[in-house]
mmCIF file of C-alpha atoms in Angstrom:
data_model
loop_
_atom_site.group_PDB
_atom_site.id
_atom_site.type_symbol
_atom_site.label_atom_id
_atom_site.label_comp_id
_atom_site.label_asym_id
_atom_site.label_seq_id
_atom_site.Cartn_x
_atom_site.Cartn_y
_atom_site.Cartn_z
ATOM 1 C CA MET V 1054 0.000 0.000 0.000
ATOM 2 C CA LYS V 1055 1.320 3.411 -0.972
ATOM 3 C CA LYS V 1056 2.266 5.618 1.954
ATOM 4 C CA PRO V 1057 0.638 9.050 2.370
ATOM 5 C CA ARG V 1058 2.839 12.042 1.621
ATOM 6 C CA VAL V 1059 3.789 14.686 4.186
ATOM 7 C CA LEU V 1060 5.355 18.047 3.407
ATOM 8 C CA VAL V 1061 7.813 19.226 6.076
ATOM 9 C CA GLY V 1062 8.938 22.833 6.239
ATOM 10 C CA ILE V 1063 10.683 22.820 9.617
ATOM 11 C CA THR V 1064 13.726 21.099 11.051
ATOM 12 C CA LEU V 1065 12.873 17.758 12.640
ATOM 13 C CA HIS V 1066 15.335 15.965 14.875
ATOM 14 C CA ALA V 1067 16.337 12.495 13.748
ATOM 15 C CA GLU V 1068 14.044 10.543 16.067
ATOM 16 C CA ALA V 1069 10.950 12.517 15.045
ATOM 17 C CA MET V 1070 11.851 12.122 11.371
ATOM 18 C CA ARG V 1071 12.219 8.354 11.763
ATOM 19 C CA GLN V 1072 8.813 8.157 13.441
ATOM 20 C CA LEU V 1073 7.195 10.108 10.611
ATOM 21 C CA GLN V 1074 8.894 8.021 7.929
ATOM 22 C CA THR V 1075 7.379 4.823 9.363
ATOM 23 C CA VAL V 1076 3.942 5.968 8.204
ATOM 24 C CA ALA V 1077 4.579 8.483 5.434
ATOM 25 C CA GLU V 1078 6.698 9.497 2.491
ATOM 26 C CA VAL V 1079 8.361 12.681 3.728
ATOM 27 C CA ASP V 1080 9.235 15.632 1.488
ATOM 28 C CA VAL V 1081 11.423 18.221 3.249
ATOM 29 C CA GLN V 1082 11.448 21.642 1.602
ATOM 30 C CA ASP V 1083 13.080 24.961 2.427
ATOM 31 C CA ARG V 1084 10.816 27.034 4.670
ATOM 32 C CA THR V 1085 11.675 30.230 2.792
ATOM 33 C CA ARG V 1086 10.527 28.773 -0.522
ATOM 34 C CA LEU V 1087 7.278 27.622 1.070
ATOM 35 C CA GLN V 1088 6.471 31.230 1.954
ATOM 36 C CA ASP V 1089 5.924 31.809 -1.777
ATOM 37 C CA LYS V 1090 2.165 31.457 -1.940
ATOM 38 C CA ALA V 1091 2.054 30.663 -5.651
ATOM 39 C CA TYR V 1092 4.594 27.901 -5.210
ATOM 40 C CA LEU V 1093 2.751 26.461 -2.228
ATOM 41 C CA GLN V 1094 -0.503 26.463 -4.193
ATOM 42 C CA SER V 1095 1.205 24.596 -7.020
ATOM 43 C CA ILE V 1096 2.426 21.690 -4.854
ATOM 44 C CA ILE V 1097 0.020 21.295 -1.947
ATOM 45 C CA SER V 1098 -2.408 19.017 -3.778
ATOM 46 C CA ALA V 1099 0.160 16.219 -3.556
ATOM 47 C CA TYR V 1100 0.151 16.010 0.248
ATOM 48 C CA ASP V 1101 -1.922 14.316 2.919
ATOM 49 C CA GLY V 1102 -0.268 16.250 5.738
ATOM 50 C CA VAL V 1103 1.955 19.269 6.269
ATOM 51 C CA ILE V 1104 4.241 20.252 9.138
ATOM 52 C CA VAL V 1105 5.077 23.925 8.812
ATOM 53 C CA ALA V 1106 5.981 27.042 10.748
ATOM 54 C CA LEU V 1107 5.421 30.163 8.649
ATOM 55 C CA PRO V 1108 3.775 29.613 5.218
ATOM 56 C CA PRO V 1109 0.400 31.323 4.687
ATOM 57 C CA LEU V 1110 -2.259 28.627 4.511
ATOM 58 C CA ASP V 1111 -5.234 30.760 3.536
ATOM 59 C CA ARG V 1112 -8.449 29.741 1.768
ATOM 60 C CA GLU V 1113 -6.922 30.108 -1.704
ATOM 61 C CA VAL V 1114 -4.074 27.752 -0.828
ATOM 62 C CA LEU V 1115 -6.323 25.266 0.937
ATOM 63 C CA GLN V 1116 -8.690 25.121 -2.033
ATOM 64 C CA GLN V 1117 -5.844 23.411 -3.886
ATOM 65 C CA ALA V 1118 -5.256 20.924 -1.046
ATOM 66 C CA SER V 1119 -7.521 18.177 -2.325
ATOM 67 C CA LYS V 1120 -5.878 15.388 -0.272
ATOM 68 C CA LEU V 1121 -4.881 17.299 2.830
ATOM 69 C CA LYS V 1122 -6.049 15.892 6.164
ATOM 70 C CA VAL V 1123 -3.870 17.689 8.714
ATOM 71 C CA ILE V 1124 -1.920 20.920 9.117
ATOM 72 C CA SER V 1125 0.520 20.538 11.978
ATOM 73 C CA ARG V 1126 1.913 23.790 13.356
ATOM 74 C CA ARG V 1127 5.035 23.847 15.482
ATOM 75 C CA GLY V 1128 4.234 26.194 18.344
ATOM 76 C CA VAL V 1129 0.925 27.569 19.586
ATOM 77 C CA GLY V 1130 0.269 30.313 17.034
ATOM 78 C CA TYR V 1131 -1.994 29.565 14.075
ATOM 79 C CA ASP V 1132 -2.886 33.029 12.818
ATOM 80 C CA ASN V 1133 -1.377 32.196 9.391
ATOM 81 C CA VAL V 1134 -3.905 29.387 8.879
ATOM 82 C CA ASP V 1135 -7.489 29.952 7.736
ATOM 83 C CA VAL V 1136 -8.993 27.643 10.341
ATOM 84 C CA GLN V 1137 -12.541 28.119 9.084
ATOM 85 C CA ALA V 1138 -11.571 27.078 5.552
ATOM 86 C CA ALA V 1139 -9.633 24.102 6.889
ATOM 87 C CA THR V 1140 -12.580 23.002 9.021
ATOM 88 C CA GLU V 1141 -14.965 23.228 6.078
ATOM 89 C CA GLN V 1142 -12.615 21.062 4.015
ATOM 90 C CA GLY V 1143 -12.208 18.412 6.675
ATOM 91 C CA ILE V 1144 -8.645 19.358 7.577
ATOM 92 C CA TYR V 1145 -7.410 19.224 11.154
ATOM 93 C CA VAL V 1146 -5.304 22.158 12.334
ATOM 94 C CA THR V 1147 -3.038 21.227 15.213
ATOM 95 C CA ILE V 1148 -0.556 22.980 17.483
ATOM 96 C CA THR V 1149 2.190 21.885 19.865
ATOM 97 C CA PRO V 1150 1.527 23.422 23.296
ATOM 98 C CA VAL V 1151 4.737 22.051 24.789
ATOM 99 C CA LEU V 1152 6.658 25.323 24.929
ATOM 100 C CA SER V 1153 4.839 27.170 27.698
ATOM 101 C CA GLY V 1154 7.672 27.191 30.211
ATOM 102 C CA THR V 1155 10.254 28.031 27.542
ATOM 103 C CA VAL V 1156 8.303 31.069 26.334
ATOM 104 C CA ALA V 1157 7.637 32.228 29.891
ATOM 105 C CA ASP V 1158 11.378 32.032 30.577
ATOM 106 C CA LEU V 1159 12.100 34.509 27.782
ATOM 107 C CA ALA V 1160 9.192 36.759 28.747
ATOM 108 C CA PHE V 1161 10.584 37.015 32.254
ATOM 109 C CA ALA V 1162 14.087 37.506 30.888
ATOM 110 C CA LEU V 1163 12.834 40.445 28.804
ATOM 111 C CA LEU V 1164 11.089 41.836 31.861
ATOM 112 C CA LEU V 1165 14.314 41.739 33.872
ATOM 113 C CA ALA V 1166 16.411 43.024 30.984
ATOM 114 C CA ALA V 1167 14.117 46.000 30.393
ATOM 115 C CA ALA V 1168 13.811 46.798 34.084
ATOM 116 C CA ARG V 1169 17.583 46.746 34.642
ATOM 117 C CA TRP V 1170 18.864 48.001 31.253
ATOM 118 C CA VAL V 1171 20.826 44.769 30.792
ATOM 119 C CA PRO V 1172 21.554 44.994 27.013
ATOM 120 C CA HIS V 1173 22.583 48.642 27.258
ATOM 121 C CA ALA V 1174 24.798 48.034 30.262
ATOM 122 C CA HIS V 1175 26.405 45.086 28.487
ATOM 123 C CA HIS V 1176 27.116 47.288 25.487
ATOM 124 C CA LEU V 1177 28.696 49.933 27.743
ATOM 125 C CA VAL V 1178 31.185 47.419 29.083
ATOM 126 C CA ALA V 1179 31.743 45.350 25.919
ATOM 127 C CA SER V 1180 32.365 48.448 23.770
ATOM 128 C CA ARG V 1181 35.065 49.653 26.199
ATOM 129 C CA GLU V 1182 33.061 52.835 26.818
ATOM 130 C CA TRP V 1183 32.845 52.365 30.600
ATOM 131 C CA GLN V 1184 35.438 54.806 31.853
ATOM 132 C CA THR V 1185 34.027 56.431 34.995
ATOM 133 C CA ARG V 1186 31.554 55.716 37.788
ATOM 134 C CA VAL V 1187 29.277 58.344 36.261
ATOM 135 C CA ASP V 1188 28.870 56.198 33.143
ATOM 136 C CA ARG V 1189 26.950 53.668 35.213
ATOM 137 C CA ASP V 1190 24.350 56.258 36.171
ATOM 138 C CA ARG V 1191 22.955 56.201 32.637
ATOM 139 C CA TYR V 1192 21.470 52.809 33.455
ATOM 140 C CA ILE V 1193 19.602 53.229 36.719
ATOM 141 C CA GLY V 1194 16.859 50.624 36.615
ATOM 142 C CA VAL V 1195 13.840 49.719 38.726
ATOM 143 C CA ASP V 1196 13.214 46.872 41.150
ATOM 144 C CA VAL V 1197 11.229 43.877 39.995
ATOM 145 C CA PHE V 1198 10.860 42.184 43.379
ATOM 146 C CA GLY V 1199 7.494 43.017 44.941
ATOM 147 C CA LYS V 1200 6.143 44.952 41.950
ATOM 148 C CA THR V 1201 2.732 44.177 40.418
ATOM 149 C CA LEU V 1202 2.595 42.024 37.298
ATOM 150 C CA GLY V 1203 -0.426 42.178 35.004
ATOM 151 C CA ILE V 1204 -0.880 39.170 32.727
ATOM 152 C CA ILE V 1205 -3.045 39.493 29.629
ATOM 153 C CA GLY V 1206 -4.172 35.944 28.859
ATOM 154 C CA LEU V 1207 -3.974 33.299 31.577
ATOM 155 C CA GLY V 1208 -3.531 30.250 29.368
ATOM 156 C CA ARG V 1209 -0.635 27.816 29.474
ATOM 157 C CA ILE V 1210 2.073 30.441 28.952
ATOM 158 C CA GLY V 1211 0.425 33.109 31.072
ATOM 159 C CA SER V 1212 0.129 30.616 33.926
ATOM 160 C CA GLU V 1213 3.822 29.765 33.645
ATOM 161 C CA MET V 1214 4.643 33.478 33.725
ATOM 162 C CA ALA V 1215 2.638 33.796 36.936
ATOM 163 C CA LYS V 1216 4.579 30.938 38.519
ATOM 164 C CA ARG V 1217 7.873 32.653 37.790
ATOM 165 C CA ALA V 1218 6.616 35.960 39.143
ATOM 166 C CA ARG V 1219 5.632 34.357 42.434
ATOM 167 C CA GLY V 1220 9.317 33.711 43.074
ATOM 168 C CA PHE V 1221 9.775 37.493 43.019
ATOM 169 C CA GLU V 1222 6.798 37.946 45.364
ATOM 170 C CA MET V 1223 4.984 39.996 42.750
ATOM 171 C CA PRO V 1224 1.283 40.707 43.329
ATOM 172 C CA LEU V 1225 -0.493 39.177 40.336
ATOM 173 C CA LEU V 1226 -3.414 40.498 38.278
ATOM 174 C CA TYR V 1227 -4.814 39.084 35.062
ATOM 175 C CA TYR V 1228 -7.348 39.655 32.359
ATOM 176 C CA ASP V 1229 -8.760 36.992 30.062
ATOM 177 C CA LEU V 1230 -11.938 36.563 28.066
ATOM 178 C CA VAL V 1231 -12.624 33.483 30.174
ATOM 179 C CA ARG V 1232 -12.159 33.694 33.922
ATOM 180 C CA ASN V 1233 -10.437 30.708 35.565
ATOM 181 C CA GLN V 1234 -11.231 30.641 39.263
ATOM 182 C CA ALA V 1235 -9.345 27.388 39.832
ATOM 183 C CA LEU V 1236 -6.144 28.991 38.552
ATOM 184 C CA GLU V 1237 -6.841 32.124 40.569
ATOM 185 C CA LYS V 1238 -6.696 30.060 43.732
ATOM 186 C CA GLU V 1239 -3.736 27.938 42.646
ATOM 187 C CA LEU V 1240 -1.605 30.876 41.464
ATOM 188 C CA GLU V 1241 -2.878 33.483 43.943
ATOM 189 C CA ILE V 1242 -3.769 35.753 41.055
ATOM 190 C CA GLN V 1243 -6.646 38.229 40.897
ATOM 191 C CA PHE V 1244 -8.968 38.681 37.933
ATOM 192 C CA GLN V 1245 -9.667 42.268 36.890
ATOM 193 C CA PRO V 1246 -11.140 43.980 33.814
ATOM 194 C CA LEU V 1247 -8.496 44.865 31.241
ATOM 195 C CA ASN V 1248 -8.513 48.590 32.039
ATOM 196 C CA HIS V 1249 -7.957 47.886 35.735
ATOM 197 C CA VAL V 1250 -5.023 45.581 35.018
ATOM 198 C CA LEU V 1251 -3.411 48.132 32.728
ATOM 199 C CA ALA V 1252 -3.793 50.946 35.245
ATOM 200 C CA ALA V 1253 -2.520 49.007 38.249
ATOM 201 C CA ALA V 1254 0.371 46.934 36.899
ATOM 202 C CA ASP V 1255 4.051 47.869 36.999
ATOM 203 C CA PHE V 1256 4.801 45.211 34.382
ATOM 204 C CA ILE V 1257 2.344 43.972 31.736
ATOM 205 C CA SER V 1258 2.997 40.697 29.908
ATOM 206 C CA ILE V 1259 0.933 39.630 26.896
ATOM 207 C CA HIS V 1260 0.029 35.963 26.385
ATOM 208 C CA VAL V 1261 -3.027 35.835 24.108
ATOM 209 C CA PRO V 1262 -3.284 34.419 20.570
ATOM 210 C CA LEU V 1263 -3.686 36.771 17.629
ATOM 211 C CA THR V 1264 -7.355 36.776 16.648
ATOM 212 C CA ALA V 1265 -9.833 39.304 15.313
ATOM 213 C CA GLN V 1266 -10.633 40.158 18.936
ATOM 214 C CA THR V 1267 -7.030 40.648 20.055
ATOM 215 C CA ARG V 1268 -5.590 42.435 17.020
ATOM 216 C CA GLY V 1269 -4.807 45.966 18.198
ATOM 217 C CA LEU V 1270 -5.853 45.063 21.748
ATOM 218 C CA LEU V 1271 -3.422 47.634 23.132
ATOM 219 C CA GLY V 1272 -3.808 50.977 21.410
ATOM 220 C CA GLU V 1273 -3.697 54.621 22.455
ATOM 221 C CA PRO V 1274 -6.486 54.479 25.095
ATOM 222 C CA GLU V 1275 -4.871 51.443 26.709
ATOM 223 C CA PHE V 1276 -1.355 52.891 26.804
ATOM 224 C CA LYS V 1277 -2.647 56.111 28.312
ATOM 225 C CA LEU V 1278 -4.133 54.104 31.180
ATOM 226 C CA MET V 1279 -0.745 52.657 32.118
ATOM 227 C CA LYS V 1280 1.625 54.046 34.715
ATOM 228 C CA ARG V 1281 4.435 56.205 33.360
ATOM 229 C CA THR V 1282 6.762 53.698 35.037
ATOM 230 C CA ALA V 1283 5.127 50.660 33.380
ATOM 231 C CA ILE V 1284 7.051 48.189 31.214
ATOM 232 C CA VAL V 1285 5.223 46.106 28.576
ATOM 233 C CA ILE V 1286 6.412 42.643 27.510
ATOM 234 C CA ASN V 1287 5.195 40.944 24.321
ATOM 235 C CA THR V 1288 6.185 37.391 23.381
ATOM 236 C CA ALA V 1289 2.817 36.554 21.789
ATOM 237 C CA ARG V 1290 2.224 38.239 18.402
ATOM 238 C CA GLY V 1291 3.240 41.697 17.218
ATOM 239 C CA PRO V 1292 -0.138 42.955 15.933
ATOM 240 C CA ILE V 1293 -1.753 42.504 19.353
ATOM 241 C CA ILE V 1294 -0.126 45.875 20.077
ATOM 242 C CA ASP V 1295 -0.633 48.865 17.783
ATOM 243 C CA GLU V 1296 3.049 49.270 16.899
ATOM 244 C CA ASP V 1297 2.769 52.946 15.905
ATOM 245 C CA VAL V 1298 1.118 53.778 19.213
ATOM 246 C CA LEU V 1299 3.729 51.734 21.072
ATOM 247 C CA TYR V 1300 6.483 53.805 19.486
ATOM 248 C CA THR V 1301 4.743 57.027 20.521
ATOM 249 C CA ALA V 1302 4.172 55.711 24.049
ATOM 250 C CA LEU V 1303 7.866 54.866 24.409
ATOM 251 C CA HIS V 1304 9.196 57.961 22.666
ATOM 252 C CA GLU V 1305 6.974 60.379 24.585
ATOM 253 C CA LYS V 1306 7.443 58.458 27.838
ATOM 254 C CA TRP V 1307 3.802 57.533 28.390
ATOM 255 C CA ILE V 1308 5.379 54.305 29.658
ATOM 256 C CA ALA V 1309 8.910 53.521 30.798
ATOM 257 C CA GLY V 1310 9.864 50.672 28.508
ATOM 258 C CA ALA V 1311 9.117 47.510 26.575
ATOM 259 C CA GLY V 1312 10.568 44.078 25.954
ATOM 260 C CA LEU V 1313 9.584 42.696 22.547
ATOM 261 C CA ASP V 1314 10.156 39.334 20.889
ATOM 262 C CA VAL V 1315 7.494 39.828 18.189
ATOM 263 C CA PHE V 1316 6.651 42.538 15.676
ATOM 264 C CA ASP V 1317 4.146 43.484 12.976
ATOM 265 C CA ASP V 1318 6.590 42.461 10.250
ATOM 266 C CA GLU V 1319 9.238 39.817 10.768
ATOM 267 C CA PRO V 1320 12.117 40.093 10.325
ATOM 268 C CA ILE V 1321 11.670 43.625 11.632
ATOM 269 C CA HIS V 1322 12.618 46.243 9.044
ATOM 270 C CA ARG V 1323 15.962 47.874 9.746
ATOM 271 C CA ASP V 1324 14.300 51.307 9.568
ATOM 272 C CA ASN V 1325 11.647 50.490 12.170
ATOM 273 C CA PRO V 1326 11.691 53.476 14.573
ATOM 274 C CA LEU V 1327 11.440 51.193 17.601
ATOM 275 C CA LEU V 1328 15.055 50.206 16.990
ATOM 276 C CA ALA V 1329 16.209 53.789 17.588
ATOM 277 C CA LEU V 1330 14.761 53.929 21.100
ATOM 278 C CA ASP V 1331 16.879 53.288 24.156
ATOM 279 C CA ASN V 1332 13.963 52.166 26.355
ATOM 280 C CA VAL V 1333 13.128 49.014 24.416
ATOM 281 C CA VAL V 1334 14.755 45.561 24.491
ATOM 282 C CA VAL V 1335 14.247 43.431 21.377
ATOM 283 C CA THR V 1336 14.854 39.805 20.420
ATOM 284 C CA PRO V 1337 14.212 38.078 17.047
ATOM 285 C CA HIS V 1338 11.125 35.935 17.873
ATOM 286 C CA ILE V 1339 13.132 33.375 19.855
ATOM 287 C CA ALA V 1340 10.767 32.726 22.759
ATOM 288 C CA GLY V 1341 10.499 29.031 21.892
ATOM 289 C CA ALA V 1342 14.028 28.661 20.568
ATOM 290 C CA THR V 1343 15.786 26.251 22.887
ATOM 291 C CA SER V 1344 17.115 22.868 21.852
ATOM 292 C CA GLU V 1345 14.867 21.088 24.344
ATOM 293 C CA CYS V 1346 11.763 22.984 23.241
ATOM 294 C CA ARG V 1347 12.468 22.401 19.539
ATOM 295 C CA ARG V 1348 12.785 18.673 20.217
ATOM 296 C CA ARG V 1349 9.502 18.556 22.150
ATOM 297 C CA SER V 1350 7.707 20.633 19.520
ATOM 298 C CA ALA V 1351 8.963 18.505 16.632
ATOM 299 C CA SER V 1352 7.892 15.306 18.362
ATOM 300 C CA ALA V 1353 4.443 16.716 19.132
ATOM 301 C CA ALA V 1354 4.024 17.987 15.557
ATOM 302 C CA VAL V 1355 4.839 14.536 14.183
ATOM 303 C CA GLU V 1356 2.559 12.873 16.729
ATOM 304 C CA ASN V 1357 -0.336 15.039 15.542
ATOM 305 C CA VAL V 1358 0.222 14.066 11.909
ATOM 306 C CA ILE V 1359 0.647 10.361 12.596
ATOM 307 C CA GLY V 1360 -2.558 10.332 14.630
ATOM 308 C CA VAL V 1361 -4.614 11.782 11.784
ATOM 309 C CA LEU V 1362 -2.985 9.630 9.097
ATOM 310 C CA ASN V 1363 -3.839 6.573 11.205
ATOM 311 C CA GLY V 1364 -7.470 7.647 11.286
ATOM 312 C CA ASN V 1365 -7.451 9.012 14.821
ATOM 313 C CA ARG V 1366 -8.111 12.385 16.380
ATOM 314 C CA PRO V 1367 -4.830 14.293 16.883
ATOM 315 C CA ARG V 1368 -3.553 15.070 20.350
ATOM 316 C CA TYR V 1369 -3.593 18.861 20.038
ATOM 317 C CA PRO V 1370 -6.335 19.972 17.606
ATOM 318 C CA ILE V 1371 -7.672 23.504 17.581
ATOM 319 C CA ASN V 1372 -10.633 22.637 15.331
ATOM 320 C CA GLU V 1373 -13.064 19.816 14.607
ATOM 321 C CA PRO V 1374 -13.448 19.238 10.857
ATOM 322 C CA SER V 1375 -16.914 19.455 9.434
ATOM 323 C CA PRO V 1376 -18.835 16.166 9.297
ATOM 324 C CA GLN V 1377 -19.699 17.105 5.705
ATOM 325 C CA SER V 1378 -16.008 17.254 4.833
ATOM 326 C CA LYS V 1379 -14.394 15.868 1.718
ATOM 327 C CA HIS V 1380 -12.790 13.141 3.807
ATOM 328 C CA GLU V 1381 -16.038 11.572 4.955
#
């Protein structure tokens, strides 16, 4: 019997690749080439499953995917997939929620780095510019211990962020569309409306998916509610924050700083005005980029595909394909 075909556009470690090859013919392609929509449309009809990170899988692409049964995303973001179109066509969309602690680690690292001017202070020393005691006074930071942390989105990653903050004895507030009273008790975190969280928090960390509801969630009214000493951390998705307003808020000192791992356009354009500010710390979308996390994510992505190809429900679906699908 001929094996199903799976398109892979990410790096899989050897063990995960061997597992996938037991059930499928695997075609590994360069992730950059797969971002060419026309090219993706021209080849996708040949595959029963795809494991990808970045390519746009919109309705036009999926209309060409006559055999496709599963889209396996590495990571927890799926804003580049038209989930409604996939559901209508009987295609599972899956994620790999095995990176929560890894992402929370970087979010907290950005929080500390922004609060204590770590990158700037490093540059002062590494560039041999540190000559006098006065030089150090350019980088007077703020305490993190005991300050209030506001978490926007108390899912897996937001919960892990709360756990880390408890070690710093930070009072915890959160906002989410769905209140979780069990977690409130477990994490000693208080639910508040969004405006209350923004006004009260010293640090604000964003952990919601990018959806129609969350796009532009933080704009001018929200930034003007924040303390002038507030620091905003974003390791979720860039467009959750209005980037133009964020620049103004940082430049005009509505808020004290930001730590950003994600942006509207990635890679960030070299002329982006955020890069000229000294009160922002930036990283190149590496929140999930550890060797251990990549291994876990690859294994989970393969597990999702194998489950569907074997006729089972995947472990981490974010949709339920229509019973009137093409695969019935």
